[in-house]
Amino acid sequence: MDSNALALFVDIVDAGNLSAAARHLKVTRANISYHLNQLEKSVGLQLMRRTTRRVALTEAGEALYRHGRVIRDEVLAARESASTLGKGLHGSVRLSLPTGFGHMVMSGWLIDFKRQYPGISLEVLFDNRVDDLLREEIDVVVRVMTEPPPHMVATELTQVRYMVCASVDHAREHAMPTEPEALAHVPLITSAVTGRELRVSAYQDALRREVTLHPTLASENFQFLREAILAGLGVGLVPDYVMADDVAQGLAVTALNEWRLSIFGTRMFLLRMPNRYQTLATRTLIDFITGKVRAWAG
């Protein structure tokens, strides 16, 4: 059996269909189909049932895929080990970070990572979506959400806490919210998702309240939100890392401190695709990020 054909078979299954595999491998769909047919002829069995959108493995295909993944990953690991002998760690990693935490907290960490591992090439994306990670070939994803997607491998990193805050001048001139329901009636500054109703859940002991929000200023750029809050434009509802230093310096004050708030979820996860081979560079970055977040969270 041709090991290259076996690796190609694994790539097809991981991609989900022949067209996606062709895009990933930068070859034609016809080329993919030809090599798959040749593999099936060599083993004398049908390995998958094709449709235009997806492939379904036969029993023989399931068995061959399990063995094929192990073989492919061992070959990749062997090649990687041989290529790094006598050299510093190298490789490339595509990393996707949430817009707020990524810009305001993780940027400095990644600069430290590059100083430690100059041979590793990083491509860093700032985004809050979770879909299409396979198509975009992203290796590592950090996201804030309630629950991780079931089709991804998830490592919980930390809890995210939200705060209600305003500049000292704004709080002096305007009443601050004393109940969660008041957030619906103040000039609110927060993040939002286009086309989606924004709700905040507030928890206090056994109490739970849910409030529909109507921000007067919304953005996924958390540095901009911070500047707007400090400028006195309204009451901010943001993750605590956005304004914690300003509160500590006396530039902003908080409200509703006795309530635990959640908008987009309060758990931060590191996500990766389950069937994608992790290079040494990727594993090193994952360990680095995990250590940094847990040290930051205390």
Coordinates of C-alpha atoms in Angstrom, one line a residue:
M1 CA 0.0 0.0 0.0
D2 CA 1.3 3.4 -1.0
S3 CA 2.0 5.5 2.2
N4 CA 1.4 8.7 0.3
A5 CA -2.0 7.5 -0.8
L6 CA -2.8 6.5 2.7
A7 CA -1.9 10.0 4.0
L8 CA -4.0 11.5 1.3
F9 CA -7.0 9.3 2.4
V10 CA -6.6 10.6 5.9
D11 CA -6.5 14.2 4.6
I12 CA -9.7 13.7 2.7
V13 CA -11.5 12.4 5.8
D14 CA -10.2 15.2 7.9
A15 CA -11.3 17.8 5.3
G16 CA -14.8 16.4 5.1
N17 CA -15.0 16.0 1.3
L18 CA -12.9 15.8 -1.8
S19 CA -13.2 19.4 -2.8
A20 CA -12.1 20.7 0.6
A21 CA -9.2 18.3 0.6
A22 CA -8.2 19.5 -2.9
R23 CA -8.2 23.2 -1.7
H24 CA -6.2 22.3 1.4
L25 CA -3.6 20.3 -0.6
K26 CA -3.7 22.8 -3.5
V27 CA -4.4 20.2 -6.2
T28 CA -7.4 19.5 -8.4
R29 CA -10.4 17.5 -7.2
A30 CA -9.9 15.2 -10.1
N31 CA -6.4 14.4 -8.8
I32 CA -7.7 13.7 -5.3
S33 CA -10.4 11.4 -6.8
Y34 CA -7.9 9.5 -8.9
H35 CA -5.6 8.7 -6.0
L36 CA -8.6 7.7 -3.9
N37 CA -9.8 5.3 -6.6
Q38 CA -6.3 3.8 -6.9
L39 CA -6.2 3.3 -3.1
E40 CA -9.5 1.5 -3.1
K41 CA -8.4 -0.7 -6.0
S42 CA -5.2 -1.6 -4.1
V43 CA -7.1 -2.7 -1.0
G44 CA -10.0 -4.2 -3.0
L45 CA -12.6 -2.5 -0.9
Q46 CA -14.8 0.7 -1.0
L47 CA -13.5 3.0 1.7
M48 CA -16.0 5.9 1.5
R49 CA -19.3 6.8 0.0
R50 CA -19.0 10.1 -1.8
T51 CA -21.6 12.9 -2.1
T52 CA -21.2 16.4 -3.3
R53 CA -21.0 17.8 0.2
R54 CA -19.4 15.1 2.4
V55 CA -17.9 11.7 2.6
A56 CA -19.1 8.8 4.7
L57 CA -16.7 6.1 5.7
T58 CA -17.4 2.4 5.2
E59 CA -16.5 0.0 7.9
A60 CA -13.2 -0.7 6.1
G61 CA -12.7 3.0 5.6
E62 CA -13.1 3.6 9.4
A63 CA -10.5 0.9 10.2
L64 CA -8.0 2.2 7.6
Y65 CA -8.5 5.8 8.7
R66 CA -7.6 4.9 12.3
H67 CA -4.4 3.2 11.3
G68 CA -3.7 5.8 8.7
R69 CA -3.8 8.6 11.1
V70 CA -1.3 7.0 13.4
I71 CA 1.1 6.2 10.5
R72 CA 0.7 9.7 9.0
D73 CA 1.4 11.4 12.3
E74 CA 4.4 9.2 13.0
V75 CA 5.9 10.0 9.6
L76 CA 5.3 13.7 10.2
A77 CA 6.9 13.5 13.7
A78 CA 9.9 11.6 12.2
R79 CA 10.4 14.2 9.5
E80 CA 10.1 17.0 12.0
S81 CA 12.6 15.4 14.4
A82 CA 15.1 14.9 11.6
S83 CA 14.8 18.4 10.3
T84 CA 15.3 20.0 13.8
L85 CA 18.5 18.1 14.7
G86 CA 21.2 20.6 15.4
K87 CA 18.9 23.5 14.9
G88 CA 16.7 25.7 17.0
L89 CA 13.0 25.1 17.2
H90 CA 11.3 26.2 14.0
G91 CA 8.0 25.9 12.1
S92 CA 4.9 28.0 11.6
V93 CA 1.7 28.3 13.6
R94 CA -1.6 30.1 12.7
L95 CA -3.2 31.5 15.9
S96 CA -6.6 33.1 16.3
L97 CA -7.3 35.2 19.4
P98 CA -10.4 37.1 20.7
T99 CA -10.3 40.7 19.8
G100 CA -10.3 42.1 23.4
F101 CA -8.2 39.7 25.3
G102 CA -5.9 39.1 22.4
H103 CA -5.1 42.8 21.8
M104 CA -5.0 44.0 25.4
V105 CA -3.4 41.0 27.3
M106 CA -1.9 38.4 25.0
S107 CA 0.0 40.7 22.6
G108 CA 2.8 41.2 25.0
W109 CA 3.0 37.4 25.6
L110 CA 3.3 36.6 22.0
I111 CA 6.1 39.1 21.6
D112 CA 7.9 37.3 24.5
F113 CA 7.2 34.0 22.7
K114 CA 8.9 35.3 19.5
R115 CA 11.9 36.5 21.5
Q116 CA 12.3 33.0 23.0
Y117 CA 11.6 31.1 19.7
P118 CA 12.7 33.3 16.8
G119 CA 12.6 30.4 14.4
I120 CA 8.8 29.9 14.8
S121 CA 6.7 31.9 12.4
L122 CA 3.5 33.1 13.9
E123 CA 0.4 34.3 11.9
V124 CA -1.9 36.0 14.5
L125 CA -5.5 36.7 13.7
F126 CA -7.9 38.7 15.9
D127 CA -11.4 37.4 15.6
N128 CA -14.3 36.3 17.7
R129 CA -15.8 33.6 15.3
V130 CA -15.4 29.9 15.8
D131 CA -16.8 28.6 12.5
D132 CA -14.7 27.6 9.5
L133 CA -11.5 26.9 11.5
L134 CA -10.8 23.8 9.4
R135 CA -11.2 25.6 6.1
E136 CA -8.9 28.5 7.3
E137 CA -6.3 26.0 8.6
I138 CA -6.0 27.6 12.0
D139 CA -3.9 25.6 14.4
V140 CA -4.7 27.2 17.8
V141 CA -7.8 29.2 18.8
V142 CA -8.5 31.1 22.0
R143 CA -12.2 32.0 22.6
V144 CA -14.5 33.2 25.4
M145 CA -17.8 31.3 25.4
T146 CA -20.3 29.4 27.5
E147 CA -19.5 25.9 26.2
P148 CA -16.8 24.8 23.6
P149 CA -18.0 23.4 20.2
P150 CA -18.4 19.6 20.6
H151 CA -16.4 18.9 17.4
M152 CA -13.2 20.6 18.8
V153 CA -10.7 19.6 21.5
A154 CA -11.0 22.2 24.3
T155 CA -8.8 23.1 27.2
E156 CA -10.4 25.5 29.7
L157 CA -7.9 28.3 30.5
T158 CA -9.7 30.6 33.0
Q159 CA -12.9 32.4 33.9
V160 CA -13.7 35.8 32.5
R161 CA -15.4 38.4 34.7
Y162 CA -17.3 41.4 33.6
M163 CA -17.6 44.8 35.3
V164 CA -19.9 47.7 35.1
C165 CA -17.9 50.9 35.2
A166 CA -17.8 54.6 34.3
S167 CA -15.3 57.5 34.5
V168 CA -15.2 59.4 37.7
D169 CA -16.7 62.5 36.0
H170 CA -19.6 60.5 34.5
A171 CA -20.3 58.9 37.8
R172 CA -20.3 62.3 39.5
E173 CA -22.9 63.8 37.1
H174 CA -25.1 60.7 36.5
A175 CA -26.5 58.0 38.8
M176 CA -24.8 54.7 38.4
P177 CA -26.9 51.5 38.0
T178 CA -27.9 49.9 41.3
E179 CA -29.9 47.0 39.8
P180 CA -29.1 45.0 36.6
E181 CA -32.4 46.2 35.0
A182 CA -30.9 49.7 35.0
L183 CA -28.4 48.7 32.4
A184 CA -31.3 48.9 29.8
H185 CA -31.7 52.6 30.6
V186 CA -28.2 54.1 30.7
P187 CA -26.0 55.2 27.9
L188 CA -24.3 51.8 27.6
I189 CA -20.8 51.1 26.1
T190 CA -20.1 47.5 25.4
S191 CA -19.3 44.9 22.7
A192 CA -22.0 43.5 20.5
V193 CA -22.6 41.1 17.6
T194 CA -24.3 42.4 14.5
G195 CA -27.7 41.0 13.9
R196 CA -28.0 39.5 17.4
E197 CA -30.0 40.7 20.3
L198 CA -27.7 41.5 23.2
R199 CA -28.6 40.2 26.6
V200 CA -26.8 40.2 29.9
S201 CA -27.4 37.5 32.6
A202 CA -26.9 38.7 36.2
Y203 CA -26.4 36.2 39.1
Q204 CA -26.5 36.9 42.9
D205 CA -26.6 33.8 45.1
A206 CA -29.8 32.0 43.9
L207 CA -31.1 35.0 42.0
R208 CA -30.8 35.2 38.2
R209 CA -31.9 38.1 36.1
E210 CA -31.7 38.6 32.3
V211 CA -31.8 42.1 30.8
T212 CA -31.9 43.0 27.1
L213 CA -29.4 45.7 26.4
H214 CA -29.5 48.6 23.9
P215 CA -25.9 50.0 23.7
T216 CA -25.4 53.6 22.6
L217 CA -21.9 52.7 21.6
A218 CA -20.8 49.2 20.6
S219 CA -17.5 47.8 19.2
E220 CA -15.4 44.7 19.1
N221 CA -12.3 47.0 19.6
F222 CA -12.0 47.0 23.4
Q223 CA -9.3 49.6 23.5
F224 CA -11.8 51.9 21.8
L225 CA -14.4 51.0 24.4
R226 CA -12.0 51.8 27.2
E227 CA -11.2 55.2 25.7
A228 CA -14.9 55.9 25.3
I229 CA -15.6 55.0 28.9
L230 CA -12.8 57.2 30.2
A231 CA -14.0 60.0 28.0
G232 CA -17.3 60.0 30.0
L233 CA -19.5 58.9 27.2
G234 CA -21.5 56.4 29.3
V235 CA -21.5 53.3 31.5
G236 CA -19.2 50.5 30.3
L237 CA -20.0 46.8 30.5
V238 CA -16.7 45.1 29.7
P239 CA -14.5 42.3 30.8
D240 CA -12.6 43.4 33.9
Y241 CA -9.2 43.2 32.3
V242 CA -10.2 46.2 30.1
M243 CA -10.6 48.7 32.9
A244 CA -9.0 47.1 36.0
D245 CA -5.9 49.3 35.9
D246 CA -8.0 52.4 35.4
V247 CA -10.2 51.5 38.4
A248 CA -7.1 50.8 40.5
Q249 CA -5.7 54.3 39.5
G250 CA -8.9 56.0 40.5
L251 CA -9.8 57.0 36.9
A252 CA -13.0 54.9 36.9
V253 CA -15.5 53.6 39.4
T254 CA -17.6 50.4 39.4
A255 CA -21.2 49.4 40.1
L256 CA -23.2 46.2 40.6
N257 CA -20.1 44.6 42.1
E258 CA -22.3 42.1 44.1
W259 CA -23.6 40.7 40.8
R260 CA -21.8 38.1 38.6
L261 CA -22.4 39.2 35.0
S262 CA -22.2 37.2 31.7
I263 CA -22.8 38.4 28.1
F264 CA -20.9 36.1 25.7
G265 CA -19.9 33.5 28.3
T266 CA -17.5 33.6 31.2
R267 CA -15.1 30.7 30.3
M268 CA -12.0 31.0 28.1
F269 CA -11.0 28.0 26.1
L270 CA -8.0 27.0 24.0
L271 CA -9.4 25.1 21.0
R272 CA -7.9 22.9 18.3
M273 CA -9.2 20.5 15.6
P274 CA -9.1 16.9 16.9
N275 CA -7.6 15.2 13.8
R276 CA -4.9 17.8 12.9
Y277 CA -1.3 16.8 13.5
Q278 CA 0.3 19.1 16.1
T279 CA 3.8 20.1 15.2
L280 CA 6.4 20.7 17.9
A281 CA 6.0 24.4 17.2
T282 CA 2.3 24.2 17.8
R283 CA 2.7 22.2 21.0
T284 CA 5.3 24.6 22.3
L285 CA 3.0 27.6 21.7
I286 CA 0.0 25.8 23.4
D287 CA 2.1 25.1 26.5
F288 CA 3.4 28.7 26.5
I289 CA -0.1 30.2 26.2
T290 CA -1.5 27.9 28.8
G291 CA 1.2 28.8 31.3
K292 CA 0.8 32.5 30.7
V293 CA -3.0 32.6 31.1
R294 CA -2.9 30.5 34.3
A295 CA -0.2 32.7 35.8
W296 CA -2.1 35.8 34.8
A297 CA -5.3 34.5 36.3
G298 CA -3.5 33.7 39.6

